[in-house]
């Protein structure tokens, strides 16, 4: 009989397992999580390939990193999106796959360098593809985030896509997470990550019975919201995946007039 030894699994495998579990629990999110699983598998392969690549890996945020494999893998990623994504993304991927290598490269360059919120579906597809590259470069940069107090990602300058509450003593501390390079840094709990509002009465937090560990942190000053995954309430949660799975909370927040600070990689 084989020993039941715990096997070290990488972050993608962890996210994939969590997505598989949540897809069974939440039928409304099954489709989106099913798609995410295919994206995550591809991202894992891209990360592995780039990690071993002999290409130049100097960290540059002003131009697309010169990994020779990066541009070459984009059409294969587009095929995955075309096959597995919800209809709207599938069509975009189909059109992109037929476009010239030069326009594909332009899109990737633009998505890598633009730190503002993506506006068109093409950019979400490009950002999902580039995400493992951003994560790899950020982890290699050896960034020190202690003492960093801003709400913008200290590595890639994008707005945070989600928050996480991690146990600290008897309570919890809030960290923000960049949805692109996955940098995580501490950010004061009672401050809006969008506009810096500190008046607690203007910062309502909503939760739903369905997701007791997910907080919808709103701001009545700038009318934005961010979802935070509370690991003190559910230690099995994966911030990135649980954020994706709690789609009904996004619909709820948006119906109530709040705009998400930064959409997640699936454009929600
Ligand atoms: Zn970042
Ligand atoms: Zn605000």
CSV table of C-alpha atoms and ligand atoms in Angstrom, one decimal:
chain,number,residue,atom,x,y,z
A,1,UNK,CA,0.0,0.0,0.0
A,2,UNK,CA,1.4,3.4,-0.8
A,3,UNK,CA,2.1,5.8,2.0
A,4,UNK,CA,-0.4,8.5,2.4
A,5,UNK,CA,2.3,11.2,2.3
A,6,UNK,CA,1.4,14.8,1.7
A,7,UNK,CA,2.7,15.8,-1.7
A,8,UNK,CA,3.9,19.4,-2.1
A,9,UNK,CA,1.6,21.0,-4.6
A,10,UNK,CA,2.2,24.3,-6.4
A,11,UNK,CA,-0.1,27.3,-6.1
A,12,UNK,CA,-1.8,26.5,-9.4
A,13,UNK,CA,-2.6,23.0,-8.3
A,14,UNK,CA,-4.0,24.4,-5.1
A,15,UNK,CA,-6.2,26.9,-6.9
A,16,UNK,CA,-7.4,24.2,-9.3
A,17,UNK,CA,-8.3,21.9,-6.5
A,18,UNK,CA,-10.2,24.6,-4.7
A,19,UNK,CA,-12.0,25.6,-7.9
A,20,UNK,CA,-13.0,21.9,-8.5
A,21,UNK,CA,-14.4,21.8,-5.0
A,22,UNK,CA,-16.3,25.1,-5.2
A,23,UNK,CA,-17.7,24.1,-8.6
A,24,UNK,CA,-19.5,21.2,-7.0
A,25,UNK,CA,-20.7,23.3,-4.1
A,26,UNK,CA,-21.9,26.3,-6.1
A,27,UNK,CA,-23.7,25.2,-9.3
A,28,UNK,CA,-24.1,28.8,-10.4
A,29,UNK,CA,-20.3,29.2,-10.5
A,30,UNK,CA,-19.6,25.8,-12.1
A,31,UNK,CA,-19.2,27.2,-15.6
A,32,UNK,CA,-17.0,30.0,-14.7
A,33,UNK,CA,-14.8,27.8,-12.4
A,34,UNK,CA,-14.7,25.2,-15.1
A,35,UNK,CA,-13.2,27.8,-17.4
A,36,UNK,CA,-10.9,29.0,-14.7
A,37,UNK,CA,-9.5,25.5,-14.3
A,38,UNK,CA,-8.5,25.4,-17.9
A,39,UNK,CA,-6.9,28.8,-17.7
A,40,UNK,CA,-5.0,27.9,-14.5
A,41,UNK,CA,-3.6,24.8,-16.1
A,42,UNK,CA,-2.4,26.8,-19.0
A,43,UNK,CA,-1.0,29.5,-16.8
A,44,UNK,CA,0.9,26.8,-14.8
A,45,UNK,CA,2.5,25.5,-18.0
A,46,UNK,CA,3.4,29.0,-19.1
A,47,UNK,CA,5.0,29.7,-15.7
A,48,UNK,CA,6.9,26.5,-15.9
A,49,UNK,CA,8.2,27.2,-19.4
A,50,UNK,CA,9.2,30.8,-18.5
A,51,UNK,CA,10.9,29.6,-15.3
A,52,UNK,CA,13.2,27.4,-17.4
A,53,UNK,CA,13.6,29.8,-20.2
A,54,UNK,CA,17.0,31.0,-21.1
A,55,UNK,CA,15.5,34.3,-22.3
A,56,UNK,CA,16.3,37.6,-20.8
A,57,UNK,CA,14.4,38.1,-17.6
A,58,UNK,CA,15.2,41.5,-16.5
A,59,UNK,CA,12.2,43.0,-14.8
A,60,UNK,CA,10.7,45.6,-16.9
A,61,UNK,CA,7.2,47.0,-16.6
A,62,UNK,CA,7.5,49.3,-19.5
A,63,UNK,CA,7.8,46.7,-22.2
A,64,UNK,CA,6.8,43.1,-22.6
A,65,UNK,CA,9.5,40.7,-21.2
A,66,UNK,CA,11.6,39.2,-23.8
A,67,UNK,CA,10.9,35.5,-23.2
A,68,UNK,CA,10.9,34.0,-26.7
A,69,UNK,CA,8.3,31.4,-25.6
A,70,UNK,CA,5.8,34.0,-24.5
A,71,UNK,CA,4.5,35.3,-27.8
A,72,UNK,CA,4.6,31.8,-29.3
A,73,UNK,CA,2.2,30.4,-26.6
A,74,UNK,CA,-0.4,33.0,-27.1
A,75,UNK,CA,-2.3,31.3,-30.0
A,76,UNK,CA,-2.5,28.1,-28.0
A,77,UNK,CA,-4.0,30.0,-25.1
A,78,UNK,CA,-6.5,31.6,-27.4
A,79,UNK,CA,-7.5,28.1,-28.5
A,80,UNK,CA,-8.2,27.1,-24.9
A,81,UNK,CA,-10.3,30.2,-24.4
A,82,UNK,CA,-12.1,29.6,-27.6
A,83,UNK,CA,-13.0,26.1,-26.6
A,84,UNK,CA,-13.7,26.5,-22.9
A,85,UNK,CA,-14.8,30.1,-22.2
A,86,UNK,CA,-18.3,31.4,-22.0
A,87,UNK,CA,-19.6,32.5,-25.4
A,88,UNK,CA,-18.6,36.2,-25.3
A,89,UNK,CA,-14.9,35.4,-24.5
A,90,UNK,CA,-14.8,32.5,-27.0
A,91,UNK,CA,-15.8,34.7,-29.8
A,92,UNK,CA,-13.1,37.3,-28.9
A,93,UNK,CA,-10.5,34.6,-28.7
A,94,UNK,CA,-11.5,33.2,-32.1
A,95,UNK,CA,-11.2,36.7,-33.7
A,96,UNK,CA,-7.8,37.3,-31.9
A,97,UNK,CA,-6.5,33.9,-33.1
A,98,UNK,CA,-7.2,34.9,-36.7
A,99,UNK,CA,-5.5,38.3,-36.3
A,100,UNK,CA,-1.9,38.9,-37.3
A,101,UNK,CA,1.1,38.1,-35.0
A,102,UNK,CA,1.8,41.9,-35.0
A,103,UNK,CA,-1.6,42.8,-33.7
A,104,UNK,CA,-1.5,40.0,-31.1
A,105,UNK,CA,1.9,41.3,-30.0
A,106,UNK,CA,0.5,44.9,-29.8
A,107,UNK,CA,-2.3,43.7,-27.6
A,108,UNK,CA,0.0,41.9,-25.2
A,109,UNK,CA,2.3,44.9,-25.1
A,110,UNK,CA,-0.5,47.2,-24.3
A,111,UNK,CA,-2.0,44.9,-21.6
A,112,UNK,CA,1.4,44.5,-20.0
A,113,UNK,CA,2.1,48.2,-19.8
A,114,UNK,CA,-1.3,49.8,-19.2
A,115,UNK,CA,-2.0,49.9,-15.5
A,116,UNK,CA,-5.5,51.3,-15.8
A,117,UNK,CA,-8.5,49.0,-15.7
A,118,UNK,CA,-9.0,46.9,-18.8
A,119,UNK,CA,-11.8,48.2,-21.0
A,120,UNK,CA,-12.4,45.6,-23.6
A,121,UNK,CA,-12.7,41.8,-23.4
A,122,UNK,CA,-9.5,41.4,-25.5
A,123,UNK,CA,-7.5,42.9,-22.6
A,124,UNK,CA,-8.9,40.4,-20.1
A,125,UNK,CA,-7.9,37.6,-22.3
A,126,UNK,CA,-4.4,39.1,-22.7
A,127,UNK,CA,-4.1,39.8,-18.9
A,128,UNK,CA,-5.1,36.2,-18.1
A,129,UNK,CA,-2.4,35.0,-20.4
A,130,UNK,CA,0.3,37.3,-19.1
A,131,UNK,CA,-0.6,36.8,-15.4
A,132,UNK,CA,1.9,33.9,-14.8
A,133,UNK,CA,4.7,36.0,-16.4
A,134,UNK,CA,3.9,38.9,-14.1
A,135,UNK,CA,3.8,36.5,-11.1
A,136,UNK,CA,7.2,35.0,-12.0
A,137,UNK,CA,8.9,38.4,-12.5
A,138,UNK,CA,7.4,39.7,-9.3
A,139,UNK,CA,8.6,36.7,-7.3
A,140,UNK,CA,12.1,37.1,-8.8
A,141,UNK,CA,12.2,40.8,-8.0
A,142,UNK,CA,12.4,40.0,-4.3
A,143,UNK,CA,10.2,43.0,-3.5
A,144,UNK,CA,10.0,44.2,0.1
A,145,UNK,CA,6.5,45.3,1.0
A,146,UNK,CA,7.0,45.8,4.7
A,147,UNK,CA,6.0,49.4,5.6
A,148,UNK,CA,4.3,49.9,2.2
A,149,UNK,CA,1.0,51.6,2.9
A,150,UNK,CA,-0.5,52.5,-0.5
A,151,UNK,CA,-3.5,50.9,-2.1
A,152,UNK,CA,-1.8,50.4,-5.5
A,153,UNK,CA,0.2,47.3,-6.2
A,154,UNK,CA,3.8,48.0,-5.2
A,155,UNK,CA,5.2,45.9,-8.1
A,156,UNK,CA,3.0,46.5,-11.1
A,157,UNK,CA,1.1,49.7,-10.1
A,158,UNK,CA,-2.4,48.2,-10.7
A,159,UNK,CA,-5.3,48.6,-8.4
A,160,UNK,CA,-6.0,45.7,-6.0
A,161,UNK,CA,-8.4,43.1,-7.3
A,162,UNK,CA,-9.3,41.6,-3.9
A,163,UNK,CA,-8.5,41.6,-0.3
A,164,UNK,CA,-7.8,38.9,2.2
A,165,UNK,CA,-8.1,38.8,6.0
A,166,UNK,CA,-5.4,36.7,7.5
A,167,UNK,CA,-5.4,35.6,11.2
A,168,UNK,CA,-3.2,37.8,13.4
A,169,UNK,CA,-3.3,37.3,17.1
A,170,UNK,CA,-6.9,37.3,18.2
A,171,UNK,CA,-8.0,39.2,15.2
A,172,UNK,CA,-7.1,39.6,11.5
A,173,UNK,CA,-5.2,41.9,9.3
A,174,UNK,CA,-6.3,42.9,5.9
A,175,UNK,CA,-4.0,42.5,2.9
A,176,UNK,CA,-4.7,43.6,-0.6
A,177,UNK,CA,-3.9,41.4,-3.5
A,178,UNK,CA,-3.0,42.4,-7.0
A,179,UNK,CA,-4.9,40.3,-9.5
A,180,UNK,CA,-2.1,40.5,-12.1
A,181,UNK,CA,1.2,39.8,-10.4
A,182,UNK,CA,-0.4,38.4,-7.2
A,183,UNK,CA,1.6,40.7,-5.0
A,184,UNK,CA,0.1,40.8,-1.5
A,185,UNK,CA,0.6,43.7,0.9
A,186,UNK,CA,-0.9,44.9,4.1
A,187,UNK,CA,-3.5,47.7,4.0
A,188,UNK,CA,-5.3,49.3,6.9
A,189,UNK,CA,-8.7,47.7,7.5
A,190,UNK,CA,-10.9,50.8,7.8
A,191,UNK,CA,-9.8,52.7,4.7
A,192,UNK,CA,-11.2,52.6,1.2
A,193,UNK,CA,-8.7,51.2,-1.2
A,194,UNK,CA,-10.2,53.4,-3.9
A,195,UNK,CA,-10.3,56.9,-2.4
A,196,UNK,CA,-8.7,56.7,1.0
A,197,UNK,CA,-12.0,57.4,2.9
A,198,UNK,CA,-11.5,56.6,6.6
A,199,UNK,CA,-15.0,57.5,7.9
A,200,UNK,CA,-16.3,54.1,9.0
A,201,UNK,CA,-20.0,55.2,8.5
A,202,UNK,CA,-19.2,55.6,4.8
A,203,UNK,CA,-17.5,52.2,4.6
A,204,UNK,CA,-20.3,49.6,4.9
A,205,UNK,CA,-19.4,45.9,4.8
A,206,UNK,CA,-21.9,43.3,3.5
A,207,UNK,CA,-21.9,39.6,3.8
A,208,UNK,CA,-24.3,37.0,2.5
A,209,UNK,CA,-25.3,33.8,4.2
A,210,UNK,CA,-24.2,31.8,1.2
A,211,UNK,CA,-20.6,33.1,1.6
A,212,UNK,CA,-20.0,33.8,5.3
A,213,UNK,CA,-16.3,34.2,4.7
A,214,UNK,CA,-16.5,36.8,1.9
A,215,UNK,CA,-16.9,40.5,2.7
A,216,UNK,CA,-18.1,43.0,0.2
A,217,UNK,CA,-16.3,46.1,1.4
A,218,UNK,CA,-18.0,49.1,-0.1
A,219,UNK,CA,-17.3,52.9,-0.1
A,220,UNK,CA,-20.2,55.4,-0.1
A,221,UNK,CA,-17.8,58.2,-1.0
A,222,UNK,CA,-16.4,56.9,-4.3
A,223,UNK,CA,-19.0,54.1,-4.8
A,224,UNK,CA,-16.5,51.3,-5.4
A,225,UNK,CA,-16.2,47.9,-3.7
A,226,UNK,CA,-13.7,45.2,-3.2
A,227,UNK,CA,-14.3,41.6,-2.0
A,228,UNK,CA,-12.2,40.3,0.8
A,229,UNK,CA,-11.8,36.6,1.6
A,230,UNK,CA,-11.8,36.1,5.4
A,231,UNK,CA,-9.4,33.3,6.2
A,232,UNK,CA,-10.2,33.5,9.9
A,233,UNK,CA,-13.7,32.3,9.0
A,234,UNK,CA,-12.7,29.7,6.4
A,235,UNK,CA,-9.1,28.5,6.4
A,236,UNK,CA,-9.6,26.3,3.4
A,237,UNK,CA,-10.5,29.2,1.1
A,238,UNK,CA,-8.2,30.3,-1.6
A,239,UNK,CA,-8.6,34.1,-2.0
A,240,UNK,CA,-8.3,34.2,-5.7
A,241,UNK,CA,-10.6,31.3,-6.4
A,242,UNK,CA,-13.2,32.1,-3.7
A,243,UNK,CA,-13.3,35.6,-5.0
A,244,UNK,CA,-14.1,34.3,-8.5
A,245,UNK,CA,-16.7,31.8,-7.2
A,246,UNK,CA,-18.7,34.4,-5.3
A,247,UNK,CA,-20.2,36.0,-8.5
A,248,UNK,CA,-23.6,36.7,-6.9
A,249,UNK,CA,-22.0,39.2,-4.6
A,250,UNK,CA,-20.6,41.1,-7.6
A,251,UNK,CA,-24.1,41.2,-9.1
A,252,UNK,CA,-25.5,42.3,-5.8
A,253,UNK,CA,-22.9,45.1,-5.3
A,254,UNK,CA,-23.3,46.3,-8.9
A,255,UNK,CA,-27.1,46.4,-8.6
A,256,UNK,CA,-26.6,48.6,-5.6
A,257,UNK,CA,-24.6,51.1,-7.4
A,258,UNK,CA,-21.0,50.1,-6.5
A,259,UNK,CA,-18.4,49.6,-9.2
A,260,UNK,CA,-15.6,47.1,-8.6
A,261,UNK,CA,-12.2,48.7,-7.8
A,262,UNK,CA,-10.6,46.4,-10.4
A,263,UNK,CA,-12.3,43.5,-12.2
A,264,UNK,CA,-10.9,40.0,-11.7
A,265,UNK,CA,-9.2,38.1,-14.5
A,266,UNK,CA,-12.5,36.8,-15.8
A,267,UNK,CA,-13.7,40.3,-16.2
A,268,UNK,CA,-16.1,40.4,-13.2
B,1,LIG,ZN1,0.7,43.8,-9.3
B,2,LIG,ZN1,-13.8,55.2,-1.6
